Short mmCIF file of C-alpha atoms in Angstrom, two decimals:
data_model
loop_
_atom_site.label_atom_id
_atom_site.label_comp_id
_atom_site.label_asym_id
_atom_site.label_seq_id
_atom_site.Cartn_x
_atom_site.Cartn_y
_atom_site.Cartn_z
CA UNK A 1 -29.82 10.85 -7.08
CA UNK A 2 -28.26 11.39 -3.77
CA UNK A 3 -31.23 13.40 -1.85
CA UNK A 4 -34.03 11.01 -4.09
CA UNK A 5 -32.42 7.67 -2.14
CA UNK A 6 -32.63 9.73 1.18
CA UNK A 7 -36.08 10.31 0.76
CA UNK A 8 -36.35 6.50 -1.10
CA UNK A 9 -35.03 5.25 2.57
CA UNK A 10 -37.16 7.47 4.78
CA UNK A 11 -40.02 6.16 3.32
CA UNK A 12 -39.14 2.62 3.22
CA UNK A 13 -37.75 2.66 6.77
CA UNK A 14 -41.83 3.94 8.03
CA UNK A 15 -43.01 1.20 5.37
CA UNK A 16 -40.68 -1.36 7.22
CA UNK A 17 -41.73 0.27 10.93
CA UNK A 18 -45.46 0.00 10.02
CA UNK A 19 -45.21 -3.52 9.37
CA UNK A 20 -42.94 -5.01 11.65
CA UNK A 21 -40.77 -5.90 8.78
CA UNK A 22 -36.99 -6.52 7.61
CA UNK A 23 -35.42 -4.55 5.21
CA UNK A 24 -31.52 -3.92 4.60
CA UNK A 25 -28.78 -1.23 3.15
CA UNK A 26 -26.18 -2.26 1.19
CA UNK A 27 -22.97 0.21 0.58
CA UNK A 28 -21.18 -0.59 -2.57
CA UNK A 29 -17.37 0.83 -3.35
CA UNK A 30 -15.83 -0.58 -6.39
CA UNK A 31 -11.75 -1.39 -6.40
CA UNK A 32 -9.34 0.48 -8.35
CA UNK A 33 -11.97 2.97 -10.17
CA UNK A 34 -8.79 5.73 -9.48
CA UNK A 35 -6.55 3.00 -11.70
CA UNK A 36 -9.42 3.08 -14.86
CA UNK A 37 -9.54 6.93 -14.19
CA UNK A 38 -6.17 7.85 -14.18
CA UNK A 39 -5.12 5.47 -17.31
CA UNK A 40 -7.64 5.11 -19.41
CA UNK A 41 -9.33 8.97 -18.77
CA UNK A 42 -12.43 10.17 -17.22
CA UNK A 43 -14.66 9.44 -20.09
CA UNK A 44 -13.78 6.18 -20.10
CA UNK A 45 -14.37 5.87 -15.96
CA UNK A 46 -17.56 8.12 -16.67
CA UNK A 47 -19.33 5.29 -18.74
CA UNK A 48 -17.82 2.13 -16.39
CA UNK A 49 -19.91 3.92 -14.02
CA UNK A 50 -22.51 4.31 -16.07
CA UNK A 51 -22.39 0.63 -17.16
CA UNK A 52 -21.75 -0.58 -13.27
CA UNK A 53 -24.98 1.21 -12.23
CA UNK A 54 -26.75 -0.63 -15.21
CA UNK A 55 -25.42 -3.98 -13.75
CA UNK A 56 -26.51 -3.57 -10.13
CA UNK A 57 -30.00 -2.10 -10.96
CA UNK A 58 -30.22 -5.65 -13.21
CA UNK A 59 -28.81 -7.78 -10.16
CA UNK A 60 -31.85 -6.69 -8.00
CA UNK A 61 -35.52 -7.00 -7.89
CA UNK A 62 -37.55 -4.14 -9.76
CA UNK A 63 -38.97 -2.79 -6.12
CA UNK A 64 -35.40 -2.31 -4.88
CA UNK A 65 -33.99 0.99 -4.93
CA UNK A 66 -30.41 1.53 -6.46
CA UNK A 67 -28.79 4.77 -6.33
CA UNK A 68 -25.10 6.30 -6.80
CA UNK A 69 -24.07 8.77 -3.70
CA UNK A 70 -21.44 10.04 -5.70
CA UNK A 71 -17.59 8.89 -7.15
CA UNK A 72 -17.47 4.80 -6.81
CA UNK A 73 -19.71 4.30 -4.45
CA UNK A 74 -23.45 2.95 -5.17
CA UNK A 75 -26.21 2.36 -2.56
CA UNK A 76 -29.02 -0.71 -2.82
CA UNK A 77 -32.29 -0.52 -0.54
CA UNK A 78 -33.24 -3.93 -0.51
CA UNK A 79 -37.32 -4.10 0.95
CA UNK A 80 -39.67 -6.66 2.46
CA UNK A 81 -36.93 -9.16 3.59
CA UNK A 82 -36.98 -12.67 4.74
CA UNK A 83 -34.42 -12.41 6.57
CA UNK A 84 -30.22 -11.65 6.19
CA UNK A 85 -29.93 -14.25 3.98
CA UNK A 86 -31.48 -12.49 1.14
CA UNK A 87 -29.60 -9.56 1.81
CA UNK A 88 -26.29 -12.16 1.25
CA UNK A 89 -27.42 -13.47 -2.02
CA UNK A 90 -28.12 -10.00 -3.41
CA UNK A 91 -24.83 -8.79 -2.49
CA UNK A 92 -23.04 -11.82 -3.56
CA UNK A 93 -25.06 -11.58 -6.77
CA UNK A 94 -23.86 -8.39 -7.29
CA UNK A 95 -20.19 -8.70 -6.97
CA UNK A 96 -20.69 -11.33 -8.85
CA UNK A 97 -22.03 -9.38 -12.05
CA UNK A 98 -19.42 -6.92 -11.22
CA UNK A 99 -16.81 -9.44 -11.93
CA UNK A 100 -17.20 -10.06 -15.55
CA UNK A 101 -15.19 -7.48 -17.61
CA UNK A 102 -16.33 -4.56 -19.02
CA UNK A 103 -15.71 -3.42 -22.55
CA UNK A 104 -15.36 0.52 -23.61
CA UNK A 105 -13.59 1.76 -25.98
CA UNK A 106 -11.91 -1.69 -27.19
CA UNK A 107 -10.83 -1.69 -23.37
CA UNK A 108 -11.66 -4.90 -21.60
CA UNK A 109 -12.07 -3.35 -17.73
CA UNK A 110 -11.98 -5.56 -14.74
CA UNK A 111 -12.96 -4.24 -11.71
CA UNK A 112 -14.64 -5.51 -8.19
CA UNK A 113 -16.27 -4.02 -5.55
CA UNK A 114 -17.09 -4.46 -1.79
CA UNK A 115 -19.93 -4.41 -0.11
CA UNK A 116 -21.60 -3.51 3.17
CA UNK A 117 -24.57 -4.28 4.34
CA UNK A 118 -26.89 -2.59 7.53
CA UNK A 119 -29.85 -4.17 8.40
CA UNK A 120 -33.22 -2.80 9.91
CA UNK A 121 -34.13 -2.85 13.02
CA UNK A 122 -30.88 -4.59 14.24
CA UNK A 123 -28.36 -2.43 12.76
CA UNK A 124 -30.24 0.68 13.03
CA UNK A 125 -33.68 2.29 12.49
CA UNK A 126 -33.19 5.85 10.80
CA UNK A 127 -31.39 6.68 7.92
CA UNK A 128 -28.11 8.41 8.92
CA UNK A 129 -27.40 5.04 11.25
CA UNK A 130 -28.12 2.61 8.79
CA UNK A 131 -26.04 4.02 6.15
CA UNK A 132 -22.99 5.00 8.84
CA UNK A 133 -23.20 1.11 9.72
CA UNK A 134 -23.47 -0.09 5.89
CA UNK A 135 -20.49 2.38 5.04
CA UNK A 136 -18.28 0.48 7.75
CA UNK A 137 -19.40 -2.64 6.70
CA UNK A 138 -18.19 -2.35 3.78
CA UNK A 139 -14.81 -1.09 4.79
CA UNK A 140 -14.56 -4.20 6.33
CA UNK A 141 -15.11 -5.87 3.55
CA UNK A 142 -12.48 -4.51 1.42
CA UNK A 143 -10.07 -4.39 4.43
CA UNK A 144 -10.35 -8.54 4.13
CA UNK A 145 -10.88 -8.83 0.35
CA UNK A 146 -14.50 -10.59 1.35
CA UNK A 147 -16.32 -9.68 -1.18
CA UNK A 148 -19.13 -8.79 1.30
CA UNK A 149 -19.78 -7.84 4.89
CA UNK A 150 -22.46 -7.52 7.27
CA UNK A 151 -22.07 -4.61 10.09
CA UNK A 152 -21.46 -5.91 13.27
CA UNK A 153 -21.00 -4.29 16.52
CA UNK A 154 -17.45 -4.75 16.99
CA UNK A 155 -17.58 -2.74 14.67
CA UNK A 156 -17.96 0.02 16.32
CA UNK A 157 -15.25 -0.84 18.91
CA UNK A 158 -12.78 -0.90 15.76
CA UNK A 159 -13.69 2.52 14.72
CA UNK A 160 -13.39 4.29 18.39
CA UNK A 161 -10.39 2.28 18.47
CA UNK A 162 -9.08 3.74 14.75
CA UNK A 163 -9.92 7.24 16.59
CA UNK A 164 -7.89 6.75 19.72
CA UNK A 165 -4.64 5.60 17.47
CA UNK A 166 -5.12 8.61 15.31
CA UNK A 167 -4.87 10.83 18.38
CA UNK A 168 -2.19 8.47 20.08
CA UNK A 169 0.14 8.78 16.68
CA UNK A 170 -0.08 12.63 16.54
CA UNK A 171 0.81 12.34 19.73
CA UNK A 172 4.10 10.54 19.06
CA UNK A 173 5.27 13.01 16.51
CA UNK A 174 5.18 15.13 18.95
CA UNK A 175 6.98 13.05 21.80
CA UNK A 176 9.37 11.22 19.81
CA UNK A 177 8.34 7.69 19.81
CA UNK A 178 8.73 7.25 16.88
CA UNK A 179 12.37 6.18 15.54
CA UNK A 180 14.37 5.46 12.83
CA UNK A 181 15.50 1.88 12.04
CA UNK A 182 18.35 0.76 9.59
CA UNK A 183 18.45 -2.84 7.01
CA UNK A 184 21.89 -3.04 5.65
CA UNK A 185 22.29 -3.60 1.90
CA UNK A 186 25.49 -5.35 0.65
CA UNK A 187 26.88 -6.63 -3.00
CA UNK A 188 25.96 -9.71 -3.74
CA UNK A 189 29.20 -10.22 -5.85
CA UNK A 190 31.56 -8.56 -3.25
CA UNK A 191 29.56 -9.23 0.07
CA UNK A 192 30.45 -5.36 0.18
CA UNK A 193 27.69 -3.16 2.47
CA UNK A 194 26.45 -0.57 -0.10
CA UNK A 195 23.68 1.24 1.80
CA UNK A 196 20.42 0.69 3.72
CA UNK A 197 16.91 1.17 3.74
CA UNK A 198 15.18 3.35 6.63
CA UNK A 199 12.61 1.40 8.23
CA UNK A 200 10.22 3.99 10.80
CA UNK A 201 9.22 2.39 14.33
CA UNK A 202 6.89 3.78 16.72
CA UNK A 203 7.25 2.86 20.10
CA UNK A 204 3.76 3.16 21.83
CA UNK A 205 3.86 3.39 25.82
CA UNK A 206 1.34 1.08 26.20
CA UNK A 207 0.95 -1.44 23.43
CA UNK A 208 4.88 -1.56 22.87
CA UNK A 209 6.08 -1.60 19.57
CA UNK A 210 3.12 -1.15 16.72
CA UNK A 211 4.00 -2.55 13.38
CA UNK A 212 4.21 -0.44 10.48
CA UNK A 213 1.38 -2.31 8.63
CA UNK A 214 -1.14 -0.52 10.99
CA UNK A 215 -0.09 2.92 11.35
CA UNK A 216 1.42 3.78 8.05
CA UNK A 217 -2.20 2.94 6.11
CA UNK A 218 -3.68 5.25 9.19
CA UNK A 219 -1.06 8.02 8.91
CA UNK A 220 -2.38 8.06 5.29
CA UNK A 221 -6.23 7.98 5.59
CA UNK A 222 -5.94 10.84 8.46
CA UNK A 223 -3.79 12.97 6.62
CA UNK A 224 -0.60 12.47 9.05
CA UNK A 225 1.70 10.81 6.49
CA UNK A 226 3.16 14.57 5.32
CA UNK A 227 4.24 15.27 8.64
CA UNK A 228 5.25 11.40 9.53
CA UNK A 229 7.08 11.24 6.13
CA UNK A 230 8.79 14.48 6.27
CA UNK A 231 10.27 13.45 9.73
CA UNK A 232 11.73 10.21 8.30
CA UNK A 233 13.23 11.62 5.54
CA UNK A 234 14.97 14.70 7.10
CA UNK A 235 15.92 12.13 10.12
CA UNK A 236 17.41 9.45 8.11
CA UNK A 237 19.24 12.12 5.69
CA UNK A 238 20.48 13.82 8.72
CA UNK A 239 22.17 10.30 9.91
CA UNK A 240 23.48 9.27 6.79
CA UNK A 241 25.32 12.35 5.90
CA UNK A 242 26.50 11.99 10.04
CA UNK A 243 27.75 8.64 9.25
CA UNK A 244 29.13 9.61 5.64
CA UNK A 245 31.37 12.57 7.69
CA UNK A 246 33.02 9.73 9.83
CA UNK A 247 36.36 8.81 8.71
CA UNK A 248 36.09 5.15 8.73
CA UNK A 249 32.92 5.17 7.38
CA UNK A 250 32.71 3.96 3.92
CA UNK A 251 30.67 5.56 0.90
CA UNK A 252 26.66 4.59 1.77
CA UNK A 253 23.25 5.23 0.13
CA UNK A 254 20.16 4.84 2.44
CA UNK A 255 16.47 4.11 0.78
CA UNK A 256 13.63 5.78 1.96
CA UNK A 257 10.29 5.11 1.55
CA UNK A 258 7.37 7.04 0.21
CA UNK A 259 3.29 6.87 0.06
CA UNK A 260 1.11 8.06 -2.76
CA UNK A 261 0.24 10.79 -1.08
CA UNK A 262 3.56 12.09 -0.41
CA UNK A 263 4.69 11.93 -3.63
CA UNK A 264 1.69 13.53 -5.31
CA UNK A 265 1.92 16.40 -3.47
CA UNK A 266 2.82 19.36 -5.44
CA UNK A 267 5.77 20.68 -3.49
CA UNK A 268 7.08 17.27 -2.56
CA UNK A 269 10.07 17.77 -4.60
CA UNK A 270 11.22 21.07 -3.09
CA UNK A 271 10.73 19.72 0.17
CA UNK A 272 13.43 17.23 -1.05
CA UNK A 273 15.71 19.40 -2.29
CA UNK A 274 15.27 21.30 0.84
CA UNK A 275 16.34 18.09 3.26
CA UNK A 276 19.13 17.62 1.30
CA UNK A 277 20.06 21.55 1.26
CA UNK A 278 19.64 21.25 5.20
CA UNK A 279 21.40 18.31 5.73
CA UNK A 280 24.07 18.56 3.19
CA UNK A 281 23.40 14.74 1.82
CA UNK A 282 24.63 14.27 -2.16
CA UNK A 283 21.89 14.09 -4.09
CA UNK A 284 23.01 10.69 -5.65
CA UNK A 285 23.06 8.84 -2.00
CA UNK A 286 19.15 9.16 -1.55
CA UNK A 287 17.07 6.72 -3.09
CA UNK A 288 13.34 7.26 -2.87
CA UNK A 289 11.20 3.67 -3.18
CA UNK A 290 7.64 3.64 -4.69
CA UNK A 291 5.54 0.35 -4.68
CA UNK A 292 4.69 -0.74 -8.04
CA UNK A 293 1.14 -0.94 -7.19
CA UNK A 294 1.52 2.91 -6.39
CA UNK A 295 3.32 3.27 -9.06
CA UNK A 296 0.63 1.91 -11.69
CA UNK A 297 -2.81 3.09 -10.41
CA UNK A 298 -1.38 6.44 -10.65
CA UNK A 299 0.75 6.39 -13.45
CA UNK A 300 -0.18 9.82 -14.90
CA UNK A 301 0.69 12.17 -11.81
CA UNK A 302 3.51 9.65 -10.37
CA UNK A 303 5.41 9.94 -13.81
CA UNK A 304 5.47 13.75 -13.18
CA UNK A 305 6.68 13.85 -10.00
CA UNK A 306 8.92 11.19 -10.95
CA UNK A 307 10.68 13.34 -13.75
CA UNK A 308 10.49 15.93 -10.71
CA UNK A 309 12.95 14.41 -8.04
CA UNK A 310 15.11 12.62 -11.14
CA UNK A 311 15.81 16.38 -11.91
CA UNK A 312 16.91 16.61 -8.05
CA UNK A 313 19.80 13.75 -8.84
CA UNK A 314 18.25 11.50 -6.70
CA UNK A 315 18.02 7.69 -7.13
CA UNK A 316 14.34 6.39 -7.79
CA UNK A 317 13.69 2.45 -7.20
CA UNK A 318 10.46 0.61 -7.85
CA UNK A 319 9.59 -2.18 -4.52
CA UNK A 320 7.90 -4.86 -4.19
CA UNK A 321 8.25 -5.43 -7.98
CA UNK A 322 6.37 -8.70 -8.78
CA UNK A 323 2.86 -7.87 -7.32
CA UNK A 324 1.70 -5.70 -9.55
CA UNK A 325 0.79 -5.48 -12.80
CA UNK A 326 3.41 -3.49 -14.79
CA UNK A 327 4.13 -4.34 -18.48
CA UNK A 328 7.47 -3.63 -19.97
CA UNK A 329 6.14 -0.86 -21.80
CA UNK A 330 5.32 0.62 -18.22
CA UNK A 331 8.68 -0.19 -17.19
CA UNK A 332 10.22 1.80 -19.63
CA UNK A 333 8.26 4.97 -19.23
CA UNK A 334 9.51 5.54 -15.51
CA UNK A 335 12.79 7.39 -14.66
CA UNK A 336 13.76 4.25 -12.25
CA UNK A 337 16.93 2.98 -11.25
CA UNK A 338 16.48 0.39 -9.02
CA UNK A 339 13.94 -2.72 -9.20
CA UNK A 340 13.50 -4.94 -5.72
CA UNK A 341 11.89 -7.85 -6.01
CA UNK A 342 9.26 -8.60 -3.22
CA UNK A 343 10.22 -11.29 -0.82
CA UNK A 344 7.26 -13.30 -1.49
CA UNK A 345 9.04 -14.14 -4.73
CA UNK A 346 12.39 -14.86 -3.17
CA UNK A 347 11.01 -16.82 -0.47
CA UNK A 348 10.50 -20.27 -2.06
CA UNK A 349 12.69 -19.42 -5.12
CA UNK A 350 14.76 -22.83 -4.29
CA UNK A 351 12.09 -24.58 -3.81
CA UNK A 352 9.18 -23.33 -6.55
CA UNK A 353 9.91 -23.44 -10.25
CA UNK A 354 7.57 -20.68 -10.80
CA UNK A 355 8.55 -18.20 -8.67
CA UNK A 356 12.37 -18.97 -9.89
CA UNK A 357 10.69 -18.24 -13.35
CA UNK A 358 9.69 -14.79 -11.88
CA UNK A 359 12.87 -13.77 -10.37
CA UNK A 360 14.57 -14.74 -13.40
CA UNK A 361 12.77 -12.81 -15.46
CA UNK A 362 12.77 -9.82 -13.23
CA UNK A 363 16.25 -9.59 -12.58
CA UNK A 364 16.78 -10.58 -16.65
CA UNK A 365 14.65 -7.86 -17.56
CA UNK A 366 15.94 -4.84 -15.23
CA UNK A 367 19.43 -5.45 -16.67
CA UNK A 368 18.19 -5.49 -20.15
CA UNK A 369 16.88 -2.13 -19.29
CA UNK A 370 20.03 -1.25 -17.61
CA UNK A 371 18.71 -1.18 -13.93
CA UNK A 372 19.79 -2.89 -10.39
CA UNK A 373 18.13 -5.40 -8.63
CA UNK A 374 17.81 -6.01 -5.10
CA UNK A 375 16.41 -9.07 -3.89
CA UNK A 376 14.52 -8.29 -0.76
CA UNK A 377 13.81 -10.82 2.41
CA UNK A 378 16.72 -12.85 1.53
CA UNK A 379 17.14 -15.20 4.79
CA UNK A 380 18.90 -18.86 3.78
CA UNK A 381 21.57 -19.68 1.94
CA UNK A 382 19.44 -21.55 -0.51
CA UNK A 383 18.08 -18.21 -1.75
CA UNK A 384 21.59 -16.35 -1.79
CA UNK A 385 22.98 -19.08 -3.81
CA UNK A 386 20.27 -18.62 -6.61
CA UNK A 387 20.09 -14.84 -6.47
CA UNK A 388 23.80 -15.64 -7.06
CA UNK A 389 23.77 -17.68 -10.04
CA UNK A 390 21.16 -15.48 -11.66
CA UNK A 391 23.57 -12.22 -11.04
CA UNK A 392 21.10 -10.98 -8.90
CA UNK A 393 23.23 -6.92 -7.60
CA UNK A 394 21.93 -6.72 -4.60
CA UNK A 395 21.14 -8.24 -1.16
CA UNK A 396 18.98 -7.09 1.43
CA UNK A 397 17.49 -9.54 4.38
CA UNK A 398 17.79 -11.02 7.65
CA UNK A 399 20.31 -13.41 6.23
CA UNK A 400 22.95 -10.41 6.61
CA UNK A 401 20.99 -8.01 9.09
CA UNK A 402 17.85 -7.23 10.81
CA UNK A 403 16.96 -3.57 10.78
CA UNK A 404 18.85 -2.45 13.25
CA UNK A 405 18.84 0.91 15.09
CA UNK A 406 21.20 3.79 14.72
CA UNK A 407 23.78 3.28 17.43
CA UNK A 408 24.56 -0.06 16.21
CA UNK A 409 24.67 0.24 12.89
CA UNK A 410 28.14 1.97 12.58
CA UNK A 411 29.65 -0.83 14.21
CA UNK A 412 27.92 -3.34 12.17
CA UNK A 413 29.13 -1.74 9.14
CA UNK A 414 32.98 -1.27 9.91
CA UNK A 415 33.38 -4.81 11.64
CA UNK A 416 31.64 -6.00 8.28
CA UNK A 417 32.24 -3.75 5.62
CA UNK A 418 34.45 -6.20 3.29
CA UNK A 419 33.79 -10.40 4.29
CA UNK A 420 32.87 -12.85 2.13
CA UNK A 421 29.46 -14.04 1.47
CA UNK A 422 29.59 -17.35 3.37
CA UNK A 423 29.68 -14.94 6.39
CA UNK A 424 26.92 -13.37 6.67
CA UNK A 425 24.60 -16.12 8.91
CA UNK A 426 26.50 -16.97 11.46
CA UNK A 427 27.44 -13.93 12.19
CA UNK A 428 24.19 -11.42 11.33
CA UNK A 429 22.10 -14.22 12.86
CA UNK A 430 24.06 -14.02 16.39
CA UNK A 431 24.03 -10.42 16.50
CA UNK A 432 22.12 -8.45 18.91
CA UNK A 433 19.96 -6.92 16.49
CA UNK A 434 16.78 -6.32 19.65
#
């Protein structure tokens, strides 16, 4: 199928050439196939392919070519156009027919795709280019949740750009710029500090501080997140257990995040064992966060390497639980502790009567199930008050703390370690948390 649209291409692009005429590539990647594969089985994924392919090849004309390059991803040859505009309308048609569910196997299956599209001659004249361009496009295009994209030439700035950030973040875990940051968690029925969660920062010598949201996504598409991860855990292990050998110091846990990939990896849990070995951390004072969305398009593998660090004695929490789609059946399944709601739920909790819905449910379902609940992005008073009332355990937020780095969190802790709840804002919000 794959060499056939090659050739299919080749021929229309001389077709196109001879006539002076317009014709365009569209790049098609459908969303969460991994999610349908990994729950409902590879038969199951086999024929939504089958059925997808079916779809698109229905969406188009009969002289357009539609072929699958292999996995989720589908290619359309779209001849003799009029212009882009046609080239829209096919691709909005098809994401379109995409969106209606499909049924196997008494399974209703929703899934939607993103497409890219290349057009000839602006976007390219041979094959390799047109496709390359299309590809990207469509990258785009899920990147922003579009639907579809047409390649630009920007572009191509973003991807040299993506390149030079790869090389400049291998760079810094080899130069230390990266560091360690520390948000304070504290009781919400005690104001008492119970722990922390370890935030990473990298500290770029030219663009200043880069935000997680960009280089963790790029430490996992290049492969750099083992390494990355593996520093953050053995640094943050090594600080806690430093802190948890000073006198004054009272009893702390520290959360640490993990990808996908990390946690899939085969020997991830004896690389855990061997950071606490090393370090000489308890077990019980690491917890290890997974987002729900992680947690439920791989539910098969992350339940095994769930049961994997539980055996460790390490704490396992579930974040940014709200945003995903987990059923209490789901819920039950995973060797979790902890449950933290996402902060877009606890933002307008005051003010919304659904999201205060949400929260109450979450936090009345985790106990029912015998886990804690921390509310996360807690910042007014308003939302401590009804995280309060609805026995929320506990709080983590700018209301009490920033994240904070190392050298001042010890003194945050032991001139705050026991005060009462009212004093969190004046106080966290003067601090010099920069």
């Amino acid at each position: 199928n794959r060499t056939l649209f090659f050739d299919q291409l080749s021929k229309s692009l001389e077709l196109a050439a001879s006539k002076n005429g317009i014709l365009a590539v569209l790049f098609l990647d459908l969303d969460r196939f991994k999610y349908v594969n990994d729950n409902l089985g590879h038969d199951v994924g086999d024929r939504l392919l089958v059925a997808v392919a079916h779809r698109v090849r229905r969406s188009v004309r009969n002289v357009d070519c539609v072929a699958r390059l292999g996995g989720d991803e589908f290619t359309v040859v779209l001849d003799e156009l009029d212009g882009p505009a046609a080239a829209a309308a096919a691709a909005q048609n098809i994401c379109r027919v995409l969106a209606a569910p499909f049924q196997i196997d008494g399974h209703d299956i929703f899934v939607t795709s993103s497409v890219g599209i290349a057009m000839y001659p602006n976007d390219g004249t041979d094959v390799s280019t047109l496709v390359k361009h299309a590809d990207t496009a469509m990258y785009r295009a899920k990147k922003n949740n579009s639907g579809f994209q047409f390649f630009e030439a920007s572009m191509e700035h973003s991807i040299s750009e993506h390149v030079r950030m790869e090389s400049d973040l291998r760079r810094a875990l080899e130069n230390e710029e990266l560091d360690v940051y520390y948000q304070p968690q504290a009781r919400l029925d005690t104001g008492e500090i119970i722990g922390m969660e370890a935030l990473v920062r990298w500290h770029h010598p030219i663009r200043g501080v880069v935000s997680p949201v960009e280089f963790i996504p790029l430490a996992e598409e290049t492969g750099l997140i083992r390494p990355l991860g593996d520093w953050v855990l053995r640094t943050a292990c090594t600080q806690l257990k430093r802190w948890m050998d000073m006198p004054d110091m009272p009893r702390l846990r520290i959360a640490v995040n993990l990808s996908v990939k990390q946690l899939l990896q085969s020997d991830f849990a004896t690389a855990v064992e061997t950071v606490l070995a090393n370090t000489g951390l308890p077990a019980d004072l690491l917890e290890l966060e997974i987002t729900e969305s992680t947690l439920m398009e791989n539910a098969i593998d992350t339940l095994e390497a769930l049961h994997r660090l539980r055996n460790l004695g390490v704490r396992l929490s579930i974040d940014d639980f709200g945003t995903g789609y987990s059923s209490l059946s789901y819920l039950k399944r995973f060797p979790v502790d902890i449950i933290k709601i996402d902060r877009s739920f606890v933002r307008d909790t005051p003010s919304d009567a659904d999201d205060a819905a949400i929260v109450t449910g979450i936090i009345a379902l985790a106990h029912s199930l015998r886990l804690e609940v921390v509310a996360e992005g807690v910042e007014t008073v308003a939302q401590l008050n009804f995280l309060r009332d609805q026995s929320c355990d506990i709080l983590q937020g700018y209301y009490l703390s920033k994240p904070i780095p190392a050298e001042k969190f010890e003194p945050f802790v032991l001139s705050r370690a026991h005060f009462k709840l009212d004093g969190f804002a004046s106080e966290a919000i003067s601090a010099d948390t920069t």
